[in-house]
Amino acid sequence: MTDSRRILIVGGVAGGASCAARLRRLDESAEIVIFDRGPYVSFANCGLPYYVGNVIQDESKLLVATPDLFAERFNILVRTCHEVTAIDRAAHELVITDLDAGKTIRENYDVLVLSPGASPVRPPLPGINLPGIFALRTIPDSRRIREWIDSKNAQSAVVVGGGFIGMEMAENLTHRGLAVTVVEAAQQLMPALDPEMAEFVYRRLTTHETEVILGDPVAGFEQSAEGLVVRTQSGEEVPADLVILSIGVRPETKLAVGAGLEIGVTGAIKVDETMRTSDPDIWAVGDAVEVKDYVTGEPCFVPLAGPANRQGRLAADAICDRSVSFRGVQGTAVCGFFGLTVAMTGATEKKLKALGWTDYQAVYLHPGQHAGYYPGAKPIHLKLVFRSSDGRILGAQAVGEEGVERRIDVISMAIQNGATVLDLEQAELCYAPQYGAAKDPVNVSGMVAGNVLRGDVDLARWEQLRSANVLIVDVRDAAEHKLGPIPNSINLPLSEMRRRYHELPRDREIWLHCGVGQRSYYALRFLRQHGYNVRNLPGGVHIYRAWYPKGRPPTVMP
Ligand code: FAD
């Protein structure tokens, strides 16, 4: 081990605190000091929406570790309310403002770790600084929002931005009894998802009386006699007692830029696979850094707690001369609101399209989270994206009430191991009736995709439904067809297929569908073996309704 080094860490939450604790476990002799400009370190940022919503009532529960604990347990000095304002790389010193004492100090380092995180985007819109407009990043932010709700007896809120934090805030403000409107600039909620999968989110929000405005960016804010008014670009005006800004975050790169460290194409700090910056004595981790997308290989900026924690630990290993390499980030994420769980891992179709990839396909399925005969089975709507040429899994998204995150975690691990859909077919997973099915949804996703990979089934595309010159055949029972037919479809139930298939034209392409895609797959196999030119519309009517929602314009894949 190297002899006593002075290791300074900027930022003492997810990445910084993990790095500090790991460093101590590896190097008892180092002097380790954490600086954070806030009054706390190691707090649970992810718990803040639930503190606003009163689900977490005791603020102290948000403190994972305190400066005293760092001192006693790890001999790590934590200096809160100390803002690092510059890095003097030549002198190996930090310039720091002691915010309580109001004075500037300098501290020397042998090794520096930057984990300053990311700050909420606050666009320069008219009225953005009016009282009652909040972003959520710290414990004091959440305290201010709680106090505003209580002191103003707030009845309504606008959440600007329908991403993960926006969804959590919408739910938590509803918990507090506020009427919530979500305003989202994109044409879909949760822009990290593919647009048709986001349709399930839209439905859940609107059935819980959340107003949703899509495709209409906020243009500005005004003060009225009653409170705030949020104006959108289309001219809509939404009154609100408070506004939450959740339109994304930007990496905190001020220190790095000031010190001349290399910045990546995403605008975050460039690091190598050991989290080392362009200065060999400076490491950087967490929301402030650019990493490699594990699936596409592209540089990316993925502000999530898991990667920040793992990077902090890995940087400590590297600083202590252990041989380590960060694999990259897949964007594995989960979010829950109004009883719905939304989870994803790897690449979306939208992302692949934007990168110009064409060698992929997607399947959909809607299995129960456990055996259908066991009470309480609820569907998981799952989309699996895979490479057409070799079946490598590229990404998955799932929405449902239970068991969603477990399936995405399994697929996430499969992606990390470079697995194919055929590996999912063979995956051996826990099963008892109350937990899963003998063919788990993960297995089924592999089987459905495996059918495509092996050429047993050709897929049709829902986006082309209205323009394709094909015959659409619904193979559900007549009563099901009558209840909700797809326009211009004819009905030939699977149960009558063997008797009546010769009624179908042989000189026309036929697209089959049913409720979820399973009966139409059976019909496809039958018809194909009788010489018909058939394709399956994946995911059935559930996915039709996601592409063509009732009373709203069709979904568009950007
Ligand atoms: P942070 O944890 O943000 O820590 C950075 C620290 O550095 C801050 O305390 C800051 O004050 C300090 N700092 C910055 N600049 C300086 C300076 N110049 N001098 C001194 N100190 C400085 N992720 C998930 O994976 N799941 C979730 O459910 C989830 N929910 C979230 C909910 C909310 C409301 C928020 C805000 C984030 C959420 N995240 C979630 C994201 C997650 O919290 C971050 O990815 C993670 O905390 C990043 O860790 P970090 O160490 O890079 O930065």
Coordinates of C-alpha atoms and ligand atoms in Angstrom, one line a residue:
M1 CA 0.0 0.0 0.0
T2 CA 1.2 3.5 -0.8
D3 CA 2.2 5.6 2.3
S4 CA -0.2 8.1 3.8
R5 CA -1.9 10.1 1.1
R6 CA -4.3 13.0 1.5
I7 CA -7.5 12.2 -0.4
L8 CA -10.1 14.9 -0.8
I9 CA -13.6 14.2 -2.0
V10 CA -16.0 16.9 -3.4
G11 CA -19.6 15.8 -2.7
G12 CA -20.6 13.5 0.1
V13 CA -23.7 11.8 -1.1
A14 CA -24.1 8.7 -3.4
G15 CA -20.8 8.6 -5.2
G16 CA -18.6 10.5 -2.8
A17 CA -19.7 8.7 0.3
S18 CA -19.4 5.3 -1.3
C19 CA -15.9 6.2 -2.5
A20 CA -14.8 7.5 0.9
A21 CA -16.0 4.4 2.9
R22 CA -14.4 2.0 0.4
L23 CA -11.2 3.9 0.5
R24 CA -11.0 3.6 4.2
R25 CA -11.5 -0.2 4.0
L26 CA -8.6 -0.4 1.5
D27 CA -6.2 2.1 3.0
E28 CA -6.1 2.7 6.7
S29 CA -3.3 5.2 6.4
A30 CA -4.9 7.7 4.1
E31 CA -6.2 11.0 5.3
I32 CA -9.7 11.2 3.8
V33 CA -11.8 14.4 3.9
I34 CA -15.2 15.0 2.3
F35 CA -16.4 18.5 1.5
D36 CA -20.1 19.1 0.8
R37 CA -21.7 22.5 0.4
G38 CA -25.0 21.3 1.8
P39 CA -25.7 20.8 5.5
Y40 CA -25.9 16.9 5.1
V41 CA -23.9 14.1 3.6
S42 CA -25.1 10.7 2.6
F43 CA -28.7 11.5 2.5
A44 CA -31.4 9.6 0.5
N45 CA -32.1 11.9 -2.5
C46 CA -34.3 9.2 -3.9
G47 CA -36.5 9.4 -0.8
L48 CA -37.2 13.1 -1.1
P49 CA -40.5 12.9 -3.1
Y50 CA -41.9 10.6 -0.4
Y51 CA -40.9 13.1 2.3
V52 CA -42.8 15.8 0.4
G53 CA -45.8 13.3 0.1
N54 CA -45.6 12.5 3.9
V55 CA -45.1 8.8 3.1
I56 CA -41.8 9.4 5.0
Q57 CA -42.8 11.6 7.9
D58 CA -39.6 11.8 9.9
E59 CA -36.9 13.9 8.1
S60 CA -34.1 12.2 10.0
K61 CA -35.0 8.9 8.3
L62 CA -33.5 10.4 5.1
L63 CA -30.0 10.5 6.7
V64 CA -28.2 7.4 5.8
A65 CA -25.1 8.4 7.6
T66 CA -23.9 11.4 9.5
P67 CA -20.5 13.2 9.8
D68 CA -20.2 11.7 13.3
L69 CA -20.7 8.2 12.0
F70 CA -18.1 8.8 9.3
A71 CA -15.7 10.1 11.9
E72 CA -16.3 7.3 14.5
R73 CA -16.6 4.3 12.2
F74 CA -14.3 5.2 9.4
N75 CA -12.0 8.0 10.6
I76 CA -13.2 10.2 7.7
L77 CA -13.5 13.9 8.2
V78 CA -16.7 15.4 6.8
R79 CA -17.0 19.1 6.3
T80 CA -20.5 20.2 5.5
C81 CA -21.4 23.7 4.4
H82 CA -18.0 23.9 2.6
E83 CA -18.3 24.7 -1.0
V84 CA -15.3 23.9 -3.2
T85 CA -15.0 26.8 -5.7
A86 CA -11.9 25.9 -7.6
I87 CA -9.2 23.3 -8.2
D88 CA -5.6 24.5 -8.4
R89 CA -4.2 21.6 -10.3
A90 CA -0.6 23.0 -10.4
A91 CA -0.5 23.4 -6.6
H92 CA -2.6 20.3 -5.9
E93 CA -5.0 22.4 -3.9
L94 CA -8.7 23.0 -3.5
V95 CA -10.1 26.5 -3.0
I96 CA -13.0 26.2 -0.5
T97 CA -15.5 28.6 0.9
D98 CA -16.5 27.8 4.5
L99 CA -20.2 28.9 4.1
D100 CA -20.8 29.3 7.9
A101 CA -17.7 31.3 8.6
G102 CA -17.8 33.1 5.3
K103 CA -14.1 32.6 4.7
T104 CA -12.0 31.1 2.0
I105 CA -9.5 28.3 2.8
R106 CA -7.1 26.1 0.7
E107 CA -6.6 22.4 1.2
N108 CA -3.9 20.3 -0.5
Y109 CA -4.5 16.9 -2.0
D110 CA -2.6 14.0 -3.3
V111 CA -5.7 12.5 -4.9
L112 CA -8.9 14.3 -5.6
V113 CA -12.3 12.7 -6.2
L114 CA -15.2 14.7 -7.7
S115 CA -18.7 13.6 -7.0
P116 CA -20.6 16.9 -7.3
G117 CA -23.7 15.3 -8.9
A118 CA -26.1 17.1 -11.3
S119 CA -28.3 20.1 -10.8
P120 CA -32.0 20.4 -11.9
V121 CA -32.5 22.2 -15.1
R122 CA -34.0 25.7 -14.6
P123 CA -34.6 27.2 -18.0
P124 CA -34.6 31.0 -18.2
L125 CA -38.4 31.3 -18.8
P126 CA -40.4 34.4 -17.9
G127 CA -41.3 34.2 -14.2
I128 CA -39.1 31.2 -13.4
N129 CA -38.0 32.8 -10.2
L130 CA -41.4 33.5 -8.8
P131 CA -42.0 32.2 -5.3
G132 CA -43.7 28.8 -5.3
I133 CA -41.7 27.4 -8.1
F134 CA -39.4 24.6 -6.8
A135 CA -37.0 22.0 -8.0
L136 CA -36.2 19.0 -5.8
R137 CA -32.6 18.0 -5.1
T138 CA -31.8 18.4 -1.4
I139 CA -33.4 17.9 2.0
P140 CA -33.8 21.7 2.4
D141 CA -35.6 21.8 -1.0
S142 CA -38.1 19.2 0.2
R143 CA -38.6 21.0 3.5
R144 CA -39.3 24.2 1.6
I145 CA -41.9 22.5 -0.5
R146 CA -43.6 20.9 2.5
E147 CA -43.7 24.3 4.3
W148 CA -45.2 26.0 1.2
I149 CA -47.9 23.4 0.9
D150 CA -48.8 23.8 4.6
S151 CA -48.5 27.5 4.9
K152 CA -50.4 28.3 1.7
N153 CA -52.9 25.5 2.2
A154 CA -52.0 24.5 -1.4
Q155 CA -54.8 22.8 -3.3
S156 CA -53.2 22.5 -6.8
A157 CA -49.8 21.9 -8.4
V158 CA -48.3 21.8 -11.8
V159 CA -45.5 19.3 -12.3
V160 CA -43.4 20.4 -15.2
G161 CA -41.8 17.4 -16.8
G162 CA -43.2 13.9 -16.9
G163 CA -40.1 11.9 -16.3
F164 CA -39.3 9.6 -13.3
I165 CA -39.2 12.4 -10.7
G166 CA -42.2 14.1 -12.2
M167 CA -44.2 10.9 -11.9
E168 CA -43.2 10.4 -8.3
M169 CA -44.0 14.0 -7.5
A170 CA -47.4 13.8 -9.2
E171 CA -48.3 10.8 -6.9
N172 CA -46.9 12.3 -3.8
L173 CA -48.6 15.7 -4.2
T174 CA -51.8 13.8 -4.9
H175 CA -51.2 12.0 -1.6
R176 CA -51.2 15.4 0.0
G177 CA -54.6 16.1 -1.5
L178 CA -53.5 18.5 -4.2
A179 CA -55.0 18.5 -7.7
V180 CA -52.0 17.8 -10.0
T181 CA -51.4 18.7 -13.7
V182 CA -48.4 17.3 -15.4
V183 CA -47.1 19.4 -18.4
E184 CA -44.7 17.6 -20.6
A185 CA -43.0 19.0 -23.7
A186 CA -42.6 15.7 -25.4
Q187 CA -45.6 13.8 -27.0
Q188 CA -45.3 11.2 -24.3
L189 CA -44.9 10.8 -20.6
M190 CA -41.7 9.2 -19.3
P191 CA -39.6 10.0 -22.4
A192 CA -37.0 7.4 -21.4
L193 CA -39.6 4.7 -22.5
D194 CA -40.7 4.0 -26.0
P195 CA -43.9 6.0 -26.8
E196 CA -46.3 3.1 -27.0
M197 CA -45.1 1.8 -23.6
A198 CA -45.6 5.3 -22.1
E199 CA -49.3 5.0 -23.1
F200 CA -49.8 2.6 -20.1
V201 CA -48.4 5.4 -17.9
Y202 CA -50.7 8.0 -19.4
R203 CA -53.7 5.8 -18.7
R204 CA -52.7 5.2 -15.1
L205 CA -52.1 8.9 -14.4
T206 CA -55.3 10.1 -16.0
T207 CA -57.4 7.4 -14.2
H208 CA -56.0 8.9 -11.0
E209 CA -57.4 12.3 -11.9
T210 CA -54.0 13.7 -12.8
E211 CA -54.4 16.2 -15.7
V212 CA -51.8 15.6 -18.4
I213 CA -50.8 18.0 -21.1
L214 CA -48.5 16.5 -23.7
G215 CA -46.5 18.0 -26.5
D216 CA -46.9 21.5 -25.2
P217 CA -43.8 23.0 -23.5
V218 CA -44.1 25.5 -20.7
A219 CA -43.6 29.1 -22.0
G220 CA -43.6 31.0 -18.7
F221 CA -45.1 31.6 -15.3
E222 CA -47.2 34.5 -14.0
Q223 CA -48.4 35.6 -10.6
S224 CA -52.1 36.1 -10.3
A225 CA -54.2 37.2 -7.3
E226 CA -54.9 33.6 -6.5
G227 CA -51.5 32.1 -7.0
L228 CA -49.4 31.1 -10.0
V229 CA -50.4 30.6 -13.6
V230 CA -48.4 28.3 -15.8
R231 CA -48.6 29.3 -19.5
T232 CA -47.8 26.8 -22.2
Q233 CA -46.5 27.4 -25.7
S234 CA -50.0 26.7 -27.2
G235 CA -51.5 29.4 -24.9
E236 CA -53.0 27.1 -22.3
E237 CA -53.1 28.6 -18.8
V238 CA -53.0 26.4 -15.8
P239 CA -53.5 27.9 -12.4
A240 CA -51.5 26.4 -9.5
D241 CA -50.6 27.0 -5.9
L242 CA -47.1 25.6 -6.5
V243 CA -45.0 24.4 -9.4
I244 CA -42.4 21.6 -9.4
L245 CA -39.7 21.7 -12.0
S246 CA -38.6 18.2 -13.0
I247 CA -37.3 18.6 -16.5
G248 CA -34.1 16.9 -16.1
V249 CA -30.7 17.5 -14.6
R250 CA -27.3 18.8 -15.9
P251 CA -24.0 17.4 -14.8
E252 CA -22.2 19.8 -12.3
T253 CA -19.1 20.5 -14.3
K254 CA -18.2 24.0 -13.1
L255 CA -15.1 22.8 -11.1
A256 CA -14.0 20.4 -13.8
V257 CA -14.3 23.0 -16.5
G258 CA -12.6 25.7 -14.4
A259 CA -9.7 23.3 -13.9
G260 CA -9.4 22.4 -17.6
L261 CA -10.4 18.8 -17.2
E262 CA -11.6 17.1 -20.4
I263 CA -15.4 17.2 -20.9
G264 CA -17.1 14.6 -23.0
V265 CA -19.6 15.0 -25.9
T266 CA -22.6 14.8 -23.5
G267 CA -21.3 17.7 -21.5
A268 CA -20.3 15.6 -18.5
I269 CA -16.8 15.0 -17.2
K270 CA -14.8 12.6 -19.3
V271 CA -13.3 9.6 -17.4
D272 CA -11.6 6.4 -18.4
E273 CA -12.9 2.9 -17.4
T274 CA -11.3 3.4 -13.9
M275 CA -13.2 6.7 -13.5
R276 CA -10.0 8.7 -13.8
T277 CA -10.3 12.1 -15.4
S278 CA -7.8 13.6 -17.9
D279 CA -5.7 14.6 -14.8
P280 CA -4.1 11.4 -13.4
D281 CA -4.6 12.6 -9.8
I282 CA -8.3 13.4 -10.2
W283 CA -11.1 10.9 -10.3
A284 CA -14.8 11.7 -11.0
V285 CA -17.9 9.6 -10.4
G286 CA -21.7 9.8 -10.3
D287 CA -24.1 12.1 -12.1
A288 CA -21.2 14.4 -13.1
V289 CA -19.5 12.0 -15.4
E290 CA -19.9 10.6 -18.9
V291 CA -19.9 6.9 -19.2
K292 CA -20.2 4.3 -22.0
D293 CA -23.7 2.9 -22.8
Y294 CA -23.1 -0.8 -22.3
V295 CA -25.5 -1.8 -25.1
T296 CA -24.7 0.7 -27.8
G297 CA -21.2 1.6 -26.9
E298 CA -22.0 5.3 -27.2
P299 CA -21.0 7.9 -24.6
C300 CA -23.9 8.7 -22.3
F301 CA -25.0 10.6 -19.3
V302 CA -27.2 8.5 -17.0
P303 CA -27.9 10.2 -13.6
L304 CA -28.9 7.2 -11.4
A305 CA -28.0 6.3 -7.9
G306 CA -26.9 2.7 -8.7
P307 CA -24.1 3.7 -11.1
A308 CA -23.0 6.5 -8.8
N309 CA -22.6 4.2 -5.9
R310 CA -20.8 1.5 -8.0
Q311 CA -18.5 4.1 -9.6
G312 CA -17.6 5.5 -6.2
R313 CA -16.6 2.1 -5.0
L314 CA -14.7 1.3 -8.2
A315 CA -12.8 4.6 -8.2
A316 CA -11.6 3.8 -4.6
D317 CA -10.4 0.4 -5.8
A318 CA -8.5 2.1 -8.7
I319 CA -7.0 4.8 -6.4
C320 CA -5.7 1.9 -4.3
D321 CA -4.1 0.3 -7.3
R322 CA -6.6 -2.5 -7.7
S323 CA -7.2 -3.7 -11.2
V324 CA -10.8 -2.6 -12.0
S325 CA -12.8 -1.5 -15.0
F326 CA -16.3 0.0 -15.1
R327 CA -18.5 -1.9 -17.5
G328 CA -20.7 1.0 -18.5
V329 CA -24.3 1.9 -17.8
Q330 CA -27.5 0.3 -19.2
G331 CA -30.0 2.8 -17.7
T332 CA -31.7 0.1 -15.6
A333 CA -34.3 2.0 -13.7
V334 CA -37.6 1.6 -11.9
C335 CA -40.3 4.0 -10.9
G336 CA -43.6 3.5 -9.0
F337 CA -46.7 5.6 -8.8
F338 CA -50.5 5.1 -8.3
G339 CA -49.9 1.4 -7.9
L340 CA -48.1 1.1 -11.3
T341 CA -44.5 0.0 -11.6
V342 CA -42.5 1.0 -14.7
A343 CA -39.0 -0.5 -15.2
M344 CA -36.6 -0.6 -18.0
T345 CA -33.1 -1.7 -18.9
G346 CA -30.8 -1.3 -22.0
A347 CA -31.8 0.4 -25.2
T348 CA -35.2 1.4 -26.3
E349 CA -36.3 1.2 -29.9
K350 CA -36.4 4.9 -30.0
K351 CA -32.8 5.2 -29.0
L352 CA -31.7 2.6 -31.5
K353 CA -33.7 4.4 -34.3
A354 CA -32.0 7.7 -33.4
L355 CA -28.6 6.0 -33.7
G356 CA -29.6 4.6 -37.1
W357 CA -29.6 1.0 -36.0
T358 CA -31.9 -1.2 -38.1
D359 CA -30.8 -4.7 -37.1
Y360 CA -33.3 -5.2 -34.3
Q361 CA -36.9 -6.3 -33.7
A362 CA -39.3 -6.0 -30.7
V363 CA -41.8 -8.3 -29.3
Y364 CA -44.5 -7.6 -26.7
L365 CA -46.2 -9.9 -24.2
H366 CA -48.6 -9.5 -21.3
P367 CA -48.2 -12.4 -18.9
G368 CA -49.5 -12.4 -15.4
Q369 CA -46.9 -11.8 -12.7
H370 CA -47.8 -15.2 -11.4
A371 CA -49.8 -18.3 -12.3
G372 CA -53.3 -17.3 -13.5
Y373 CA -55.0 -19.8 -11.3
Y374 CA -53.5 -18.3 -8.2
P375 CA -55.7 -15.4 -6.9
G376 CA -54.5 -11.8 -7.8
A377 CA -52.7 -12.4 -11.1
K378 CA -52.1 -9.1 -12.8
P379 CA -50.6 -8.5 -16.2
I380 CA -47.1 -7.3 -16.9
H381 CA -46.8 -5.5 -20.3
L382 CA -43.3 -6.3 -21.4
K383 CA -41.4 -5.2 -24.5
L384 CA -38.2 -7.0 -25.4
V385 CA -35.9 -5.5 -28.0
F386 CA -33.2 -7.8 -29.6
R387 CA -30.8 -7.9 -32.4
S388 CA -32.4 -9.6 -35.5
S389 CA -29.1 -11.1 -36.7
D390 CA -28.0 -13.0 -33.6
G391 CA -30.7 -12.6 -31.0
R392 CA -28.6 -10.5 -28.6
I393 CA -30.8 -8.8 -26.0
L394 CA -30.7 -5.0 -26.4
G395 CA -33.3 -3.8 -24.0
A396 CA -36.5 -4.3 -22.2
Q397 CA -39.3 -2.2 -20.8
A398 CA -42.1 -3.4 -18.5
V399 CA -45.2 -1.9 -16.9
G400 CA -47.5 -3.5 -14.4
E401 CA -48.6 -3.7 -10.9
E402 CA -46.5 -6.5 -9.5
G403 CA -43.3 -8.4 -10.3
V404 CA -42.2 -5.9 -12.9
E405 CA -38.8 -4.9 -11.5
R406 CA -37.8 -8.5 -10.9
R407 CA -38.2 -9.4 -14.6
I408 CA -36.3 -6.3 -15.7
D409 CA -33.5 -7.1 -13.2
V410 CA -33.1 -10.6 -14.7
I411 CA -33.1 -9.2 -18.2
S412 CA -30.6 -6.5 -17.1
M413 CA -28.2 -9.2 -15.9
A414 CA -28.7 -11.1 -19.1
I415 CA -27.8 -8.0 -21.1
Q416 CA -24.6 -7.5 -19.0
N417 CA -23.6 -11.1 -19.8
G418 CA -24.1 -10.5 -23.5
A419 CA -27.0 -13.1 -23.5
T420 CA -29.4 -13.8 -26.4
V421 CA -33.1 -14.3 -26.3
L422 CA -32.4 -18.0 -26.5
D423 CA -30.7 -17.7 -23.1
L424 CA -33.9 -16.2 -21.7
E425 CA -35.8 -19.2 -23.0
Q426 CA -33.5 -21.4 -20.9
A427 CA -33.2 -19.2 -17.9
E428 CA -34.0 -21.1 -14.7
L429 CA -36.0 -18.9 -12.4
C430 CA -37.9 -19.2 -9.1
Y431 CA -41.4 -20.6 -9.4
A432 CA -44.2 -21.3 -7.0
P433 CA -47.8 -20.3 -8.0
Q434 CA -47.8 -17.1 -5.8
Y435 CA -44.6 -15.8 -7.3
G436 CA -44.4 -16.7 -10.9
A437 CA -45.2 -19.3 -13.5
A438 CA -43.5 -22.5 -14.6
K439 CA -42.8 -20.5 -17.8
D440 CA -41.8 -17.2 -16.2
P441 CA -42.5 -14.0 -18.1
V442 CA -38.8 -13.8 -18.7
N443 CA -38.8 -17.3 -20.3
V444 CA -41.8 -16.4 -22.4
S445 CA -40.2 -13.2 -23.6
G446 CA -37.3 -15.4 -24.8
M447 CA -39.6 -17.9 -26.4
V448 CA -41.6 -15.2 -28.3
A449 CA -38.5 -13.5 -29.5
G450 CA -36.9 -16.9 -30.2
N451 CA -39.8 -17.7 -32.5
V452 CA -39.0 -14.6 -34.5
L453 CA -35.3 -15.3 -34.4
R454 CA -35.7 -18.8 -35.8
G455 CA -38.1 -17.6 -38.5
D456 CA -41.1 -19.4 -37.2
V457 CA -43.0 -16.1 -37.2
D458 CA -42.8 -12.8 -39.1
L459 CA -43.9 -9.7 -37.3
A460 CA -46.0 -6.9 -38.7
R461 CA -45.6 -3.4 -37.5
W462 CA -48.5 -1.6 -35.7
E463 CA -47.3 1.8 -37.0
Q464 CA -48.0 0.6 -40.6
L465 CA -51.5 -0.7 -39.8
R466 CA -53.4 2.1 -41.5
S467 CA -51.2 2.3 -44.6
A468 CA -50.5 -1.3 -45.4
N469 CA -52.5 -3.0 -48.2
V470 CA -53.1 -6.2 -46.2
L471 CA -56.0 -8.1 -44.8
I472 CA -56.3 -7.8 -41.1
V473 CA -57.8 -10.9 -39.4
D474 CA -58.9 -10.9 -35.8
V475 CA -58.7 -14.5 -34.5
R476 CA -60.4 -13.8 -31.2
D477 CA -63.9 -15.2 -30.6
A478 CA -66.8 -13.3 -32.3
A479 CA -68.0 -11.8 -29.0
E480 CA -64.5 -10.3 -28.3
H481 CA -64.2 -9.0 -31.8
K482 CA -67.6 -7.3 -31.6
L483 CA -66.7 -5.6 -28.4
G484 CA -63.6 -3.8 -29.8
P485 CA -62.7 -4.5 -33.5
I486 CA -59.7 -3.0 -35.1
P487 CA -61.0 -0.9 -38.0
N488 CA -61.2 -2.8 -41.3
S489 CA -60.4 -6.1 -39.6
I490 CA -62.4 -9.3 -40.3
N491 CA -63.1 -11.9 -37.7
L492 CA -62.1 -15.6 -38.1
P493 CA -61.8 -17.1 -34.6
L494 CA -59.0 -19.5 -34.0
S495 CA -61.5 -22.1 -32.8
E496 CA -63.0 -22.1 -36.4
M497 CA -59.8 -21.7 -38.3
R498 CA -59.3 -25.4 -39.2
R499 CA -62.8 -25.5 -40.6
R500 CA -62.9 -22.1 -42.4
Y501 CA -59.3 -21.2 -43.4
H502 CA -60.0 -21.6 -47.1
E503 CA -62.3 -18.5 -46.9
L504 CA -59.1 -16.5 -46.6
P505 CA -57.4 -15.1 -49.8
R506 CA -54.2 -16.8 -50.8
D507 CA -53.1 -13.9 -53.0
R508 CA -53.0 -11.3 -50.3
E509 CA -50.7 -10.7 -47.3
I510 CA -52.6 -11.3 -44.0
W511 CA -51.9 -9.7 -40.7
L512 CA -53.2 -11.6 -37.7
H513 CA -54.0 -10.3 -34.3
C514 CA -55.8 -11.4 -31.1
G515 CA -55.9 -10.0 -27.6
V516 CA -52.2 -10.5 -26.6
G517 CA -50.6 -12.1 -29.6
Q518 CA -50.7 -15.8 -28.6
R519 CA -53.8 -17.0 -30.4
S520 CA -52.7 -15.2 -33.5
Y521 CA -49.3 -16.9 -33.3
Y522 CA -51.1 -20.3 -33.2
A523 CA -53.2 -19.2 -36.2
L524 CA -50.1 -18.0 -38.0
R525 CA -48.3 -21.3 -37.6
F526 CA -51.4 -23.1 -38.9
L527 CA -51.9 -20.8 -41.9
R528 CA -48.3 -20.7 -42.8
Q529 CA -48.1 -24.5 -43.1
H530 CA -51.1 -24.2 -45.4
G531 CA -49.2 -21.9 -47.7
Y532 CA -50.6 -18.5 -46.6
N533 CA -48.5 -15.3 -46.5
V534 CA -49.1 -14.2 -42.9
R535 CA -47.6 -11.9 -40.2
N536 CA -48.4 -11.5 -36.6
L537 CA -49.2 -8.1 -35.1
P538 CA -47.2 -8.3 -31.9
G539 CA -48.8 -7.9 -28.5
G540 CA -52.4 -8.0 -29.7
V541 CA -55.1 -5.5 -28.9
H542 CA -53.3 -4.3 -25.8
I543 CA -50.5 -2.9 -28.0
Y544 CA -53.0 -1.7 -30.7
R545 CA -54.6 0.5 -28.1
A546 CA -51.1 1.8 -27.1
W547 CA -50.4 2.8 -30.7
Y548 CA -53.9 4.1 -31.4
P549 CA -55.3 5.4 -28.1
K550 CA -59.0 6.2 -28.0
G551 CA -59.9 9.8 -28.6
R552 CA -56.2 10.9 -29.1
P553 CA -53.9 11.0 -32.0
P554 CA -51.9 7.8 -32.9
T555 CA -48.6 7.3 -31.1
V556 CA -45.6 8.3 -33.1
M557 CA -42.2 6.7 -32.7
P558 CA -39.8 9.7 -33.0
Ligands
FAD1 P1 -25.3 13.6 -5.5 O1 -25.9 12.5 -4.7 O2 -26.2 14.6 -6.0 O3 -24.3 14.4 -4.5 C1 -23.6 15.5 -4.9 C2 -23.2 16.3 -3.7 O4 -22.2 17.2 -4.1 C3 -24.4 17.2 -3.2 O5 -24.6 17.0 -1.9 C4 -23.9 18.6 -3.5 O6 -24.3 19.5 -2.5 C5 -22.4 18.4 -3.5 N1 -21.6 19.4 -4.2 C6 -21.8 19.7 -5.5 N2 -20.9 20.7 -5.9 C7 -20.1 20.9 -4.8 C8 -19.1 21.8 -4.5 N3 -18.6 22.6 -5.5 N4 -18.6 21.8 -3.3 C9 -19.0 21.0 -2.3 N5 -20.1 20.2 -2.5 C10 -20.6 20.1 -3.7 N6 -31.7 7.6 -8.8 C11 -32.1 6.3 -8.8 O7 -31.4 5.5 -9.3 N7 -33.4 5.9 -8.3 C12 -34.2 6.8 -7.8 O8 -35.3 6.5 -7.4 C13 -33.9 8.2 -7.8 N8 -34.7 9.1 -7.3 C14 -34.3 10.4 -7.2 C15 -35.1 11.4 -6.6 C16 -34.7 12.7 -6.6 C17 -35.7 13.7 -6.0 C18 -33.4 13.1 -7.0 C19 -33.0 14.5 -6.9 C20 -32.6 12.1 -7.5 C21 -33.0 10.8 -7.6 N9 -32.1 9.8 -8.2 C22 -32.6 8.5 -8.2 C23 -30.8 10.2 -8.7 C24 -29.7 9.9 -7.7 O9 -30.1 10.5 -6.5 C25 -28.4 10.4 -8.2 O10 -28.1 9.7 -9.4 C26 -27.2 10.2 -7.2 O11 -27.5 10.8 -6.0 C27 -26.0 10.8 -7.8 O12 -24.9 10.7 -6.9 P2 -23.7 11.8 -7.0 O13 -22.8 11.4 -5.9 O14 -23.2 11.9 -8.3 O15 -24.4 13.2 -6.7

